[in-house]
mmCIF file of C-alpha atoms in Angstrom:
data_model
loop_
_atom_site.group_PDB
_atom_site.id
_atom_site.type_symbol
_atom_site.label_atom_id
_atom_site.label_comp_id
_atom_site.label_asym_id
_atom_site.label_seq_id
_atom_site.Cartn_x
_atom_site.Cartn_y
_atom_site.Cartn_z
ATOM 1 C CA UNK A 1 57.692 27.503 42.649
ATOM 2 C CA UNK A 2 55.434 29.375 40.478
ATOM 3 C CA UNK A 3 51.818 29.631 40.634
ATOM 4 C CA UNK A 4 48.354 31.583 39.021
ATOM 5 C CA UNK A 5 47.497 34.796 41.243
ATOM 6 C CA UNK A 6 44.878 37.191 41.421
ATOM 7 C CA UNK A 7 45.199 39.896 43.835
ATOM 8 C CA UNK A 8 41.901 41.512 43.483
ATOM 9 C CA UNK A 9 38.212 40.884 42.307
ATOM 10 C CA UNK A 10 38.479 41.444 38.169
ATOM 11 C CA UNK A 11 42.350 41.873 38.775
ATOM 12 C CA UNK A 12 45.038 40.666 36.337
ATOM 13 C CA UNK A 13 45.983 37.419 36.518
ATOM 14 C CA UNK A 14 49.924 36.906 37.441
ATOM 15 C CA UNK A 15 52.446 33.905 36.725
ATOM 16 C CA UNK A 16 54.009 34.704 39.990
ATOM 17 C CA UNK A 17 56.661 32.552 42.259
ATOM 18 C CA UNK A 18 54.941 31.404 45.926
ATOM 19 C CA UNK A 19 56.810 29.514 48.718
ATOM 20 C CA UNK A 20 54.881 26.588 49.984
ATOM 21 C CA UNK A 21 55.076 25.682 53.630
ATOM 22 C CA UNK A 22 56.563 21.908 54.042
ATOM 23 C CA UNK A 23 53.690 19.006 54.906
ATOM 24 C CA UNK A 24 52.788 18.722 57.674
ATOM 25 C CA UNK A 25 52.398 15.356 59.853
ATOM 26 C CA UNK A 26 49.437 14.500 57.933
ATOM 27 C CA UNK A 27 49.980 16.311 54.713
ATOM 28 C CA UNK A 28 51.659 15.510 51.479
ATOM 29 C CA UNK A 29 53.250 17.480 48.550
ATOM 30 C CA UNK A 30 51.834 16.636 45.186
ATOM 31 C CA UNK A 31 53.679 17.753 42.009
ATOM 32 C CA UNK A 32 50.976 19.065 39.194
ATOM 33 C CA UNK A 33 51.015 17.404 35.869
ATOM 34 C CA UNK A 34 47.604 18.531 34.723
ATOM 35 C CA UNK A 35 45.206 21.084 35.804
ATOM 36 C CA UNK A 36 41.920 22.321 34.167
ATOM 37 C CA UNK A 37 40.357 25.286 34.001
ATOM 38 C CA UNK A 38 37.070 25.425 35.810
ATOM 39 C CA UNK A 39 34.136 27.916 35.721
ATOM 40 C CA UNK A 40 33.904 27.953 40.053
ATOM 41 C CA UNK A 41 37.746 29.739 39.298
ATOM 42 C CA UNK A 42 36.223 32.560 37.594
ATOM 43 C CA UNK A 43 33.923 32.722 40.178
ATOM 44 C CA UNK A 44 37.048 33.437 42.326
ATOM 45 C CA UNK A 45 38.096 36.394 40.168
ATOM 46 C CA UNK A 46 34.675 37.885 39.188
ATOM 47 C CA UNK A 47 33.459 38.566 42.245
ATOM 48 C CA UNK A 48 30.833 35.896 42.740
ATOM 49 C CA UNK A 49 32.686 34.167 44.857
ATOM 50 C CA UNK A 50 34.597 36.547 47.958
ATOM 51 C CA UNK A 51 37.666 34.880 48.687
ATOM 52 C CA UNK A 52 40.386 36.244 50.988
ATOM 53 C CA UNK A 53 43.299 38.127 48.019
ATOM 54 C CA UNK A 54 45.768 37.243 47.539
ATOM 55 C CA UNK A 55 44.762 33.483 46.058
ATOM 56 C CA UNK A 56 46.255 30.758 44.364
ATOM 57 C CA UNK A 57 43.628 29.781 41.512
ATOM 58 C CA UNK A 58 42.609 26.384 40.375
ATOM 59 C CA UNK A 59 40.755 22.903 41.903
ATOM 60 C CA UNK A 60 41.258 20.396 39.000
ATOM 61 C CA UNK A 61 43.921 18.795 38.756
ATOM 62 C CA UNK A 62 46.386 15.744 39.176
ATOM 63 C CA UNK A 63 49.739 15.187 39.523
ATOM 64 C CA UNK A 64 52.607 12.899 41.641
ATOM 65 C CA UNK A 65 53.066 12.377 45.023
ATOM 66 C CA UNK A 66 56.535 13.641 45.873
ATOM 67 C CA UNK A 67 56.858 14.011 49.934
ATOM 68 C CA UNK A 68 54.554 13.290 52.702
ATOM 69 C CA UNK A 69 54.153 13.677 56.402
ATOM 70 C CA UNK A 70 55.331 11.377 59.139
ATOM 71 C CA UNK A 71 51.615 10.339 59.557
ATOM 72 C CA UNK A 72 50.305 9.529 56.374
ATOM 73 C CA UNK A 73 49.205 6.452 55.397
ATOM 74 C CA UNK A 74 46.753 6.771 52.398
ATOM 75 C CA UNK A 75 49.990 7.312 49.845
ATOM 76 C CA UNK A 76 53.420 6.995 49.331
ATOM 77 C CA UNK A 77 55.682 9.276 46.948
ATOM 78 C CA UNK A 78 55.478 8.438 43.186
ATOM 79 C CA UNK A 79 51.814 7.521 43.997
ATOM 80 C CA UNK A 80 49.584 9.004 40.673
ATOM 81 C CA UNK A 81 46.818 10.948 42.077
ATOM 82 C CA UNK A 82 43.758 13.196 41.916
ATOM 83 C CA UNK A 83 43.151 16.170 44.184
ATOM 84 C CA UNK A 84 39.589 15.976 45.914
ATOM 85 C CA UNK A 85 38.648 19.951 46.262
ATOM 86 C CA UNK A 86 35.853 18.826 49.427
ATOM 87 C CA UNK A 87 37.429 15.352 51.435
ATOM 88 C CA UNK A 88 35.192 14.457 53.713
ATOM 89 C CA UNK A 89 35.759 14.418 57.483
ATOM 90 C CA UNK A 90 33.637 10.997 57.968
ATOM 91 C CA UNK A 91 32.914 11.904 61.270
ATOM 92 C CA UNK A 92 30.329 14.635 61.334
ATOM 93 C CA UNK A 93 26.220 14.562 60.988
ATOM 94 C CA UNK A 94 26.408 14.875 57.224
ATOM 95 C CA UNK A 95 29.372 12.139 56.518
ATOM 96 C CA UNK A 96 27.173 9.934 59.468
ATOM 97 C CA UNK A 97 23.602 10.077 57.022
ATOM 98 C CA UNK A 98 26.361 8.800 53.971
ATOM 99 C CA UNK A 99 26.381 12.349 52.624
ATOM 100 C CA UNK A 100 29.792 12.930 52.124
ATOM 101 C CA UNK A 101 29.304 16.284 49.967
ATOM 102 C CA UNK A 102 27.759 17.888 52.565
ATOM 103 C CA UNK A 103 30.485 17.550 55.028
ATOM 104 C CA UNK A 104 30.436 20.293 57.196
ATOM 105 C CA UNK A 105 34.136 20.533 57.568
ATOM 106 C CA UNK A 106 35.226 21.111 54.088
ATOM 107 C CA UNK A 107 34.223 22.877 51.153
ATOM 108 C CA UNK A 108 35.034 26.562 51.876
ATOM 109 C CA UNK A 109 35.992 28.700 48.968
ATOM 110 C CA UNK A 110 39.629 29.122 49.883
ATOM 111 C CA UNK A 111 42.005 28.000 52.785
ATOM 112 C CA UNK A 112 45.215 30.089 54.138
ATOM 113 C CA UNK A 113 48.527 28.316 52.814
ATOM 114 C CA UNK A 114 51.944 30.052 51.811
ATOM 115 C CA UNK A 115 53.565 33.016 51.015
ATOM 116 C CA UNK A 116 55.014 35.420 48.780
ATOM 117 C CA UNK A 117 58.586 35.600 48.506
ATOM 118 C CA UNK A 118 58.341 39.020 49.961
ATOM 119 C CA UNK A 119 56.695 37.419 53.189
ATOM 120 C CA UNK A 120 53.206 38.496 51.655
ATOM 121 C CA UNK A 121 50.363 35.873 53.211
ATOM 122 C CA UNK A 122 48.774 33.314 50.436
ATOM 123 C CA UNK A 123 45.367 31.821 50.435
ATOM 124 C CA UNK A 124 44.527 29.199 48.221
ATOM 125 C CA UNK A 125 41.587 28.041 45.863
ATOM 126 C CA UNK A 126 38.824 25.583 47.377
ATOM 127 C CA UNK A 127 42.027 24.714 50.088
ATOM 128 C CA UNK A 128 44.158 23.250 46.770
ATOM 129 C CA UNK A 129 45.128 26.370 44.684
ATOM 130 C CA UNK A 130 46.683 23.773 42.060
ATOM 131 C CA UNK A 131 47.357 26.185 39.068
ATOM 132 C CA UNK A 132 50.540 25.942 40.407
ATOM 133 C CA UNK A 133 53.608 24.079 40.072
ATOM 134 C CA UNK A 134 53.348 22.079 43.495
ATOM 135 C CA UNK A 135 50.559 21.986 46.178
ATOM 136 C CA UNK A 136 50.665 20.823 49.372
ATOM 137 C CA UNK A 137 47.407 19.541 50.889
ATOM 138 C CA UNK A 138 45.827 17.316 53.967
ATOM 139 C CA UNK A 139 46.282 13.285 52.559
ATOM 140 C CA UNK A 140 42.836 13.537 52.783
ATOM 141 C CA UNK A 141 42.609 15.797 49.777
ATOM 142 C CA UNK A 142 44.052 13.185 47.340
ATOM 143 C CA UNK A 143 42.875 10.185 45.923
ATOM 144 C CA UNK A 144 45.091 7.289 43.886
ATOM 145 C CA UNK A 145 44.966 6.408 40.790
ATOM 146 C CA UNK A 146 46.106 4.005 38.351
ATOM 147 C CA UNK A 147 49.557 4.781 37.153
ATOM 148 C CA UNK A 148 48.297 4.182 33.227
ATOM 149 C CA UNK A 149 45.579 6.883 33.585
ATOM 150 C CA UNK A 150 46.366 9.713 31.417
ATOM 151 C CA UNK A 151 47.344 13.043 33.912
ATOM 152 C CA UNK A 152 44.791 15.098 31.468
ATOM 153 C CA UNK A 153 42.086 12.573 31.933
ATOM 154 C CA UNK A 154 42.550 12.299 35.578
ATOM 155 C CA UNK A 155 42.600 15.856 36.242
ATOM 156 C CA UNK A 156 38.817 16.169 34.872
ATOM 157 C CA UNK A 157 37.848 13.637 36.920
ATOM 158 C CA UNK A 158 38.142 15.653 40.214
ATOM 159 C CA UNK A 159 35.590 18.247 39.243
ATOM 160 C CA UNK A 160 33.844 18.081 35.228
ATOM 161 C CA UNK A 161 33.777 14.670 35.269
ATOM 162 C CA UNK A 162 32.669 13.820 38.902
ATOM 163 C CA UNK A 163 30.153 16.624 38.891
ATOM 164 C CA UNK A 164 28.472 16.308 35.683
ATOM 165 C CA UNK A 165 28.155 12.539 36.124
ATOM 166 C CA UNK A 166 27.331 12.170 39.800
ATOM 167 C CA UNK A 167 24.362 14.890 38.944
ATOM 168 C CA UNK A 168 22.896 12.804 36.193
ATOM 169 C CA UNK A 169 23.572 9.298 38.076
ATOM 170 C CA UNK A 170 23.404 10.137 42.142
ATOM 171 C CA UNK A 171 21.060 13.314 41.973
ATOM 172 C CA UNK A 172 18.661 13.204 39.171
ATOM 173 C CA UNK A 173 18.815 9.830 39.113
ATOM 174 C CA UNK A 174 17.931 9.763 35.027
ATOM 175 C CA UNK A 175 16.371 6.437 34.215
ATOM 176 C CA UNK A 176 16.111 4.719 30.832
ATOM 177 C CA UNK A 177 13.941 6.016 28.263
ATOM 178 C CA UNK A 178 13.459 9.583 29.901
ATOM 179 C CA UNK A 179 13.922 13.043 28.649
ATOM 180 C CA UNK A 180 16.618 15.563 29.018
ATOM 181 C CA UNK A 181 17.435 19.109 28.938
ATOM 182 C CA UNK A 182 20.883 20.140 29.590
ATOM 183 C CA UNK A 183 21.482 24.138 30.058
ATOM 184 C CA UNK A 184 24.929 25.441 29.540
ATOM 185 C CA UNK A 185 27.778 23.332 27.741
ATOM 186 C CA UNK A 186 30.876 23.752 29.448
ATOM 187 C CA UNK A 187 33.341 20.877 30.984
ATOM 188 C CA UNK A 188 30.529 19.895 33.621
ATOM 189 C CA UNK A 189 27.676 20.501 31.020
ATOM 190 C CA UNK A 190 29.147 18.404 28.562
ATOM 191 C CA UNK A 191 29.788 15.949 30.962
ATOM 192 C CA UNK A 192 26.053 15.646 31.747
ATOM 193 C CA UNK A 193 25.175 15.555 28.312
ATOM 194 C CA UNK A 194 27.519 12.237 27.832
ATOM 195 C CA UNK A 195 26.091 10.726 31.215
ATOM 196 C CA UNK A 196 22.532 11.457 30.394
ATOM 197 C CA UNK A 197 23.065 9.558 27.348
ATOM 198 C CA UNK A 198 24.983 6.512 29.063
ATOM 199 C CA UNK A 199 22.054 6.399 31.246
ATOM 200 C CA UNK A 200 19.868 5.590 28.430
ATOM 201 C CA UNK A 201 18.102 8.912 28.324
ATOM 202 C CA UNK A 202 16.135 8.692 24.554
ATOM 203 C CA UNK A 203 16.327 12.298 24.431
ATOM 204 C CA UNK A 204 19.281 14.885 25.294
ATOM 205 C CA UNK A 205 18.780 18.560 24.607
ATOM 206 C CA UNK A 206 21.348 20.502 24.804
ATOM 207 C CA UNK A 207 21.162 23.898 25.473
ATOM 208 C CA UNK A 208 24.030 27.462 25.371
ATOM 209 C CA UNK A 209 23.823 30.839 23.953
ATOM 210 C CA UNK A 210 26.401 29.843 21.685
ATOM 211 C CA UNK A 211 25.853 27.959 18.614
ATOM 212 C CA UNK A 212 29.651 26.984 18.259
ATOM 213 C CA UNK A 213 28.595 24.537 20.852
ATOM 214 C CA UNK A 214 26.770 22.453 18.755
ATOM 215 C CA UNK A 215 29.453 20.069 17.727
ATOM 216 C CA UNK A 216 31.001 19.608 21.011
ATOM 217 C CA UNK A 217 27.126 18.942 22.070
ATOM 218 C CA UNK A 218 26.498 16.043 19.715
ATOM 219 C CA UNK A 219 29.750 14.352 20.084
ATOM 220 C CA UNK A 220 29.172 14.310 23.844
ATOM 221 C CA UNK A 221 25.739 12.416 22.776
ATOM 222 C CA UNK A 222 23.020 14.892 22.639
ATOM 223 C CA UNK A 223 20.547 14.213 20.088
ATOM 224 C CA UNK A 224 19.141 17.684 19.859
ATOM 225 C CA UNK A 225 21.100 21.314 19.466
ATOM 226 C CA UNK A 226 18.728 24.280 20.756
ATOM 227 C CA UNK A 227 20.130 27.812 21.174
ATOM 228 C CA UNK A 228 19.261 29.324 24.524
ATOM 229 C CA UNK A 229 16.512 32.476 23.516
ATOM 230 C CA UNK A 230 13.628 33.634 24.002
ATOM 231 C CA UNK A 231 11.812 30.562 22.161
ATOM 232 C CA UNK A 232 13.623 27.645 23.841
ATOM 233 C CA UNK A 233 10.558 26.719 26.199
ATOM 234 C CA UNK A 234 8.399 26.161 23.015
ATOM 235 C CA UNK A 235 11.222 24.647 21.072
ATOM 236 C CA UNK A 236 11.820 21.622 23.742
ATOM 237 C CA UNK A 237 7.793 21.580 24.256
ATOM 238 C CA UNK A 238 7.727 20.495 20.525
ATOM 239 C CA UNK A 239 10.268 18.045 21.100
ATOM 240 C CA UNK A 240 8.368 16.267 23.851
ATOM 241 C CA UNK A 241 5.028 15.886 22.926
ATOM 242 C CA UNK A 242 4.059 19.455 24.211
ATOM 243 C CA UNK A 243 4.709 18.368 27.677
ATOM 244 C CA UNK A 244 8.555 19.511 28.495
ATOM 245 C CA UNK A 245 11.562 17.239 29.357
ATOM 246 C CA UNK A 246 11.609 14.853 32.990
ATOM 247 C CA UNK A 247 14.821 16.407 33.768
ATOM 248 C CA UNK A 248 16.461 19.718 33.284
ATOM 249 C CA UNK A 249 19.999 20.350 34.775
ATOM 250 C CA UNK A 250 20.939 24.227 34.801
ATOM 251 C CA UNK A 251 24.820 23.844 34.463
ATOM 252 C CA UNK A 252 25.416 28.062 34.832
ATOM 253 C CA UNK A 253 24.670 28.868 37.941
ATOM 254 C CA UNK A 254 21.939 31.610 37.485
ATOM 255 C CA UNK A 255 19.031 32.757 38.289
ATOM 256 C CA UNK A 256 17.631 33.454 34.659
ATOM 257 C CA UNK A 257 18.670 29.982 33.107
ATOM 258 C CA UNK A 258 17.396 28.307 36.399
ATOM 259 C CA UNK A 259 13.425 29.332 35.579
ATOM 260 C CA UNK A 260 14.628 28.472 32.230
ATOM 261 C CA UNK A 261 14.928 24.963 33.333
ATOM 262 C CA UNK A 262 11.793 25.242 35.336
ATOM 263 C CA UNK A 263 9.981 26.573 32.892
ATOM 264 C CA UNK A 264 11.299 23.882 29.901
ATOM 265 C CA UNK A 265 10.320 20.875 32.867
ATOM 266 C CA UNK A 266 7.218 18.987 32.349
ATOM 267 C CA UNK A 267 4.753 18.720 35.314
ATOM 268 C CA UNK A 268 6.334 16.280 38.080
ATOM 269 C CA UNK A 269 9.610 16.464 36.524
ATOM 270 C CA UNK A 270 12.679 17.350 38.460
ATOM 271 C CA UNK A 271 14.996 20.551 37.482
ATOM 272 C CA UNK A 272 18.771 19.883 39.239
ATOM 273 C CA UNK A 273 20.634 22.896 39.796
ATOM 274 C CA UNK A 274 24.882 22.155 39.058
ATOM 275 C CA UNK A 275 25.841 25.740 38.161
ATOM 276 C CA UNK A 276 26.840 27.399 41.280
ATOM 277 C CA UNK A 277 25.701 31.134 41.630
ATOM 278 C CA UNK A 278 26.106 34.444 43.519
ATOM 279 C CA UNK A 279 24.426 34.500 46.918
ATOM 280 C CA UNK A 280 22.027 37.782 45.978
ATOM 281 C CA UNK A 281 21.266 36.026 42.605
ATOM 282 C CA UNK A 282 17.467 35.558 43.719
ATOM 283 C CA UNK A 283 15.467 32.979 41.812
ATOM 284 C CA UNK A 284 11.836 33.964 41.145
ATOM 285 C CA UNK A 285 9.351 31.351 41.023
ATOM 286 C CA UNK A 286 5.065 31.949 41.667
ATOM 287 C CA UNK A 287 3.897 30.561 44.433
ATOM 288 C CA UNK A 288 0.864 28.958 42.370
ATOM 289 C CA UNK A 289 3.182 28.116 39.722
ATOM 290 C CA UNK A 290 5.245 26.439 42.334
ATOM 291 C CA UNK A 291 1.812 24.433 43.156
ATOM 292 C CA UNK A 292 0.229 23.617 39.990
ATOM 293 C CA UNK A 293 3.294 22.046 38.359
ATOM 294 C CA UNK A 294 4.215 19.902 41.012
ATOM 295 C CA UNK A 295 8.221 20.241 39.682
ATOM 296 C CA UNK A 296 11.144 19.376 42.044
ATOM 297 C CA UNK A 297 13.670 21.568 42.392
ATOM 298 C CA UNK A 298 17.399 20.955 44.099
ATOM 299 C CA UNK A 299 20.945 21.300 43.491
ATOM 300 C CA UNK A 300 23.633 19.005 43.387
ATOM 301 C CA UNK A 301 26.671 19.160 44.744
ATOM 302 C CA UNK A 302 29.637 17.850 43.671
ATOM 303 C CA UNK A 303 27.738 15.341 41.709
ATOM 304 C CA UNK A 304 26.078 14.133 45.192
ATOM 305 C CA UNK A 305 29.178 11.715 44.997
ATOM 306 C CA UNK A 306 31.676 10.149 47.228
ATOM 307 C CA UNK A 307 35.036 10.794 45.844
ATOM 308 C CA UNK A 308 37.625 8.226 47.497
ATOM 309 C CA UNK A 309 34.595 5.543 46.020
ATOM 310 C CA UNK A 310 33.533 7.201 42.190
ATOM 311 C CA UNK A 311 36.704 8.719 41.466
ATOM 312 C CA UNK A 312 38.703 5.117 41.311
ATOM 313 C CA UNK A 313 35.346 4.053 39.522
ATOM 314 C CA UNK A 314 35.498 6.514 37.066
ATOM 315 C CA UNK A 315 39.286 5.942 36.215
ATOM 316 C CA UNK A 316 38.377 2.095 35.736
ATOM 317 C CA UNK A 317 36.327 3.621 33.172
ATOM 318 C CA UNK A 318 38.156 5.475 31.371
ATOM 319 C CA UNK A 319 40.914 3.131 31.305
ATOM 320 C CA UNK A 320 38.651 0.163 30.186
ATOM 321 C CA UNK A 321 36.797 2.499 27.153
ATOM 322 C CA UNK A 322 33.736 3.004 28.427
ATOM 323 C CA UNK A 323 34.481 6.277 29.240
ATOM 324 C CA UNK A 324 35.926 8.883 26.742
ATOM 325 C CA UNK A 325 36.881 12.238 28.351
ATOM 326 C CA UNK A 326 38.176 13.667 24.982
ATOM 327 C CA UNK A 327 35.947 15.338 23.547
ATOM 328 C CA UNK A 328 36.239 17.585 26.953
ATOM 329 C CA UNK A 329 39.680 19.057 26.039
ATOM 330 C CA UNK A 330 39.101 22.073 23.296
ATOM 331 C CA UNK A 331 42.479 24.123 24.070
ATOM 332 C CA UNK A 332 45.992 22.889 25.632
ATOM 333 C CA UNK A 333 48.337 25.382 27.408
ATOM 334 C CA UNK A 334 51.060 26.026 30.077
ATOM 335 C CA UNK A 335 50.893 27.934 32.957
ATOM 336 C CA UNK A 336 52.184 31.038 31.526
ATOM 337 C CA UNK A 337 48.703 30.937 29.061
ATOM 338 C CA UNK A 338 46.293 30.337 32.230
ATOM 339 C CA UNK A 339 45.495 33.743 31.817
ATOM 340 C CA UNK A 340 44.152 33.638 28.362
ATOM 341 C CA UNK A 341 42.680 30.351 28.914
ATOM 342 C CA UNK A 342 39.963 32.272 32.078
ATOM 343 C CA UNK A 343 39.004 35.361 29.211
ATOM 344 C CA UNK A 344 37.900 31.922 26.278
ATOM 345 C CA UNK A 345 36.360 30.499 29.133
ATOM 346 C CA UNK A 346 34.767 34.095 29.912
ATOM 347 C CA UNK A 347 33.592 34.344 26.247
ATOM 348 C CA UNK A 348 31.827 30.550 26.293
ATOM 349 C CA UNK A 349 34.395 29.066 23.935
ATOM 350 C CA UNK A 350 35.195 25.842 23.861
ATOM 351 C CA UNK A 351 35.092 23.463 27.012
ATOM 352 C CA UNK A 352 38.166 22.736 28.946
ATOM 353 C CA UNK A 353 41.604 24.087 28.563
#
């Protein structure tokens, strides 16, 4: 089968074919239909992330069941699914306290699985690596889904979709008639913007560098456009009374658009970090500064969700309308164009390919 390698940190990315050990007892082989391309990738191939190399790239995606092991239960083959990039073990400290995203058994940036045709060992992406043709993965790591549910849709749902709206609904907890700022407008940006607004948020700033954004930004359901410079902290100050937003969700993962959300917070309001950084990134913040405002500040990760329960949830939604996911597909592509799709999303353009 064929899969998306990179052999290095800033190496070329290959087409290249992989053998796939077959499941195991409690393992199951899932057949990709759709996969997006995510921003925690590149953070596989640029070095912010330090991942065993070879690797299998890619966390988002969908696709059929086609085998499993003798012990699996949770599917059968032909089952539509979605690939969950952190399952929960349910049995440790974190899964006990009903904080399934902090499981301390999952999450690791890549997991050891396959080879090379020339015997060469593989590691894969977030334990998935599902730019790829097949994957096999724990039956844990997959999650059914209505048959109907377009593959595209579902695909966005295991990572844009999940994190963006779990930040705005399970972390921030955005309440009705509150103020938002949104920094950084890719898939899981976007996807805050539109939950901010279901929440009933009055106001939704959205915030990039880029102002080819802007569109994409107001069809998700922002109500303001601000470019990300040097006068953004007075520009959403004048939008809210002088006072700054409740909420600002930093979507990047760095430590200069993090104090911007800080800094564009009112007193008592709550910045959520959802962009995830480089380790030696170091966020800056004055200890009286710190004081006087009285701001929260926290990440969220994975949306603070539960997969195996908002994933299903999610896909009700989208299947009954009250959830459109298409505004989050800018650019359509096979395998052979992954490449290309990583250097738009390195540029900022569009969204999700």
């Amino acid at each position: 089968m064929r899969a998306l390698i990179v052999r290095a940190v800033d190496a070329p990315l290959r087409v290249e074919e992989i053998e796939l050990p077959a499941p195991g007892p409690d393992e199951v082989r899932v057949s990709i239909r759709a996969a997006g391309v995510c921003h925690s990738d590149l953070s596989m191939v640029d070095g912010t992330l330090a991942p065993p190399y070879p690797l299998v790239l890619g966390h988002e995606a969908a696709g059929v069941v086609v085998e499993v092991g003798d012990a699996v239960t949770r599917v059968a083959p032909g089952a539509h699914v979605v690939l969950n990039w952190a399952p929960p073990c349910r049995s440790c400290w974190y899964c006990g306290r009903d904080e399934p995203w902090l499981c301390e058994r999952t999450g690791s940036p890549s997991a050891p699985r396959g080879r090379t045709p020339a015997g060469e060992a593989l590691h894969v992406t977030l334990g998935l690596g599902a730019l790829a043709e097949e994957v096999v993965v724990p039956q844990a790591a997959v999650i059914g889904v209505p048959a109907e549910l377009p593959f595209e849709a579902a695909a966005l749902l295991g990572c844009a979709v999940l994190t963006g709206v779990g930040a705005v609904r399970r972390t921030a907890k955005v309440a009705p008639g509150e103020s938002v700022a949104v920094i950084g407008l890719g898939g899981v940006g976007l996807s805050v913007v539109a939950a901010a607004r279901a929440a009933g948020a009055d106001q939704v700033l959205a915030v990039d560098v880029s102002p080819t954004k802007k569109a994409l930004a107001v069809t998700a359901g922002a109500t303001d456009f601000l470019l990300a410079d040097e006068t953004l902290s007075r520009a959403v100050r004048e939008r809210t009374a002088g006072r700054g937003v409740d909420h600002a969700l930093e979507c990047v993962g760095r430590s200069a658009t993090i104090r911007t959300a800080w800094r564009a917070t009112r007193r008592g309001g709550q910045v959520t970090v959802v962009g995830m950084g480089a380790k030696d990134d170091i966020v800056g913040l004055g200890a009286l500064d710190i004081f006087h405002s009285a701001r929260t500040l926290r990440s969220s990760v994975y949306g603070s969700s539960d997969p195996d329960r908002d994933v299903p949830e999610l896909a009700r939604a989208v299947l009954d309308g009250t959830l459109d996911l298409g505004y989050l597909i800018t650019d359509r592509t096979t395998l052979d164009g992954a490449a290309e799709a990583f250097a738009r999303m390195s540029r900022g353009e569009g969204a999700r390919t």
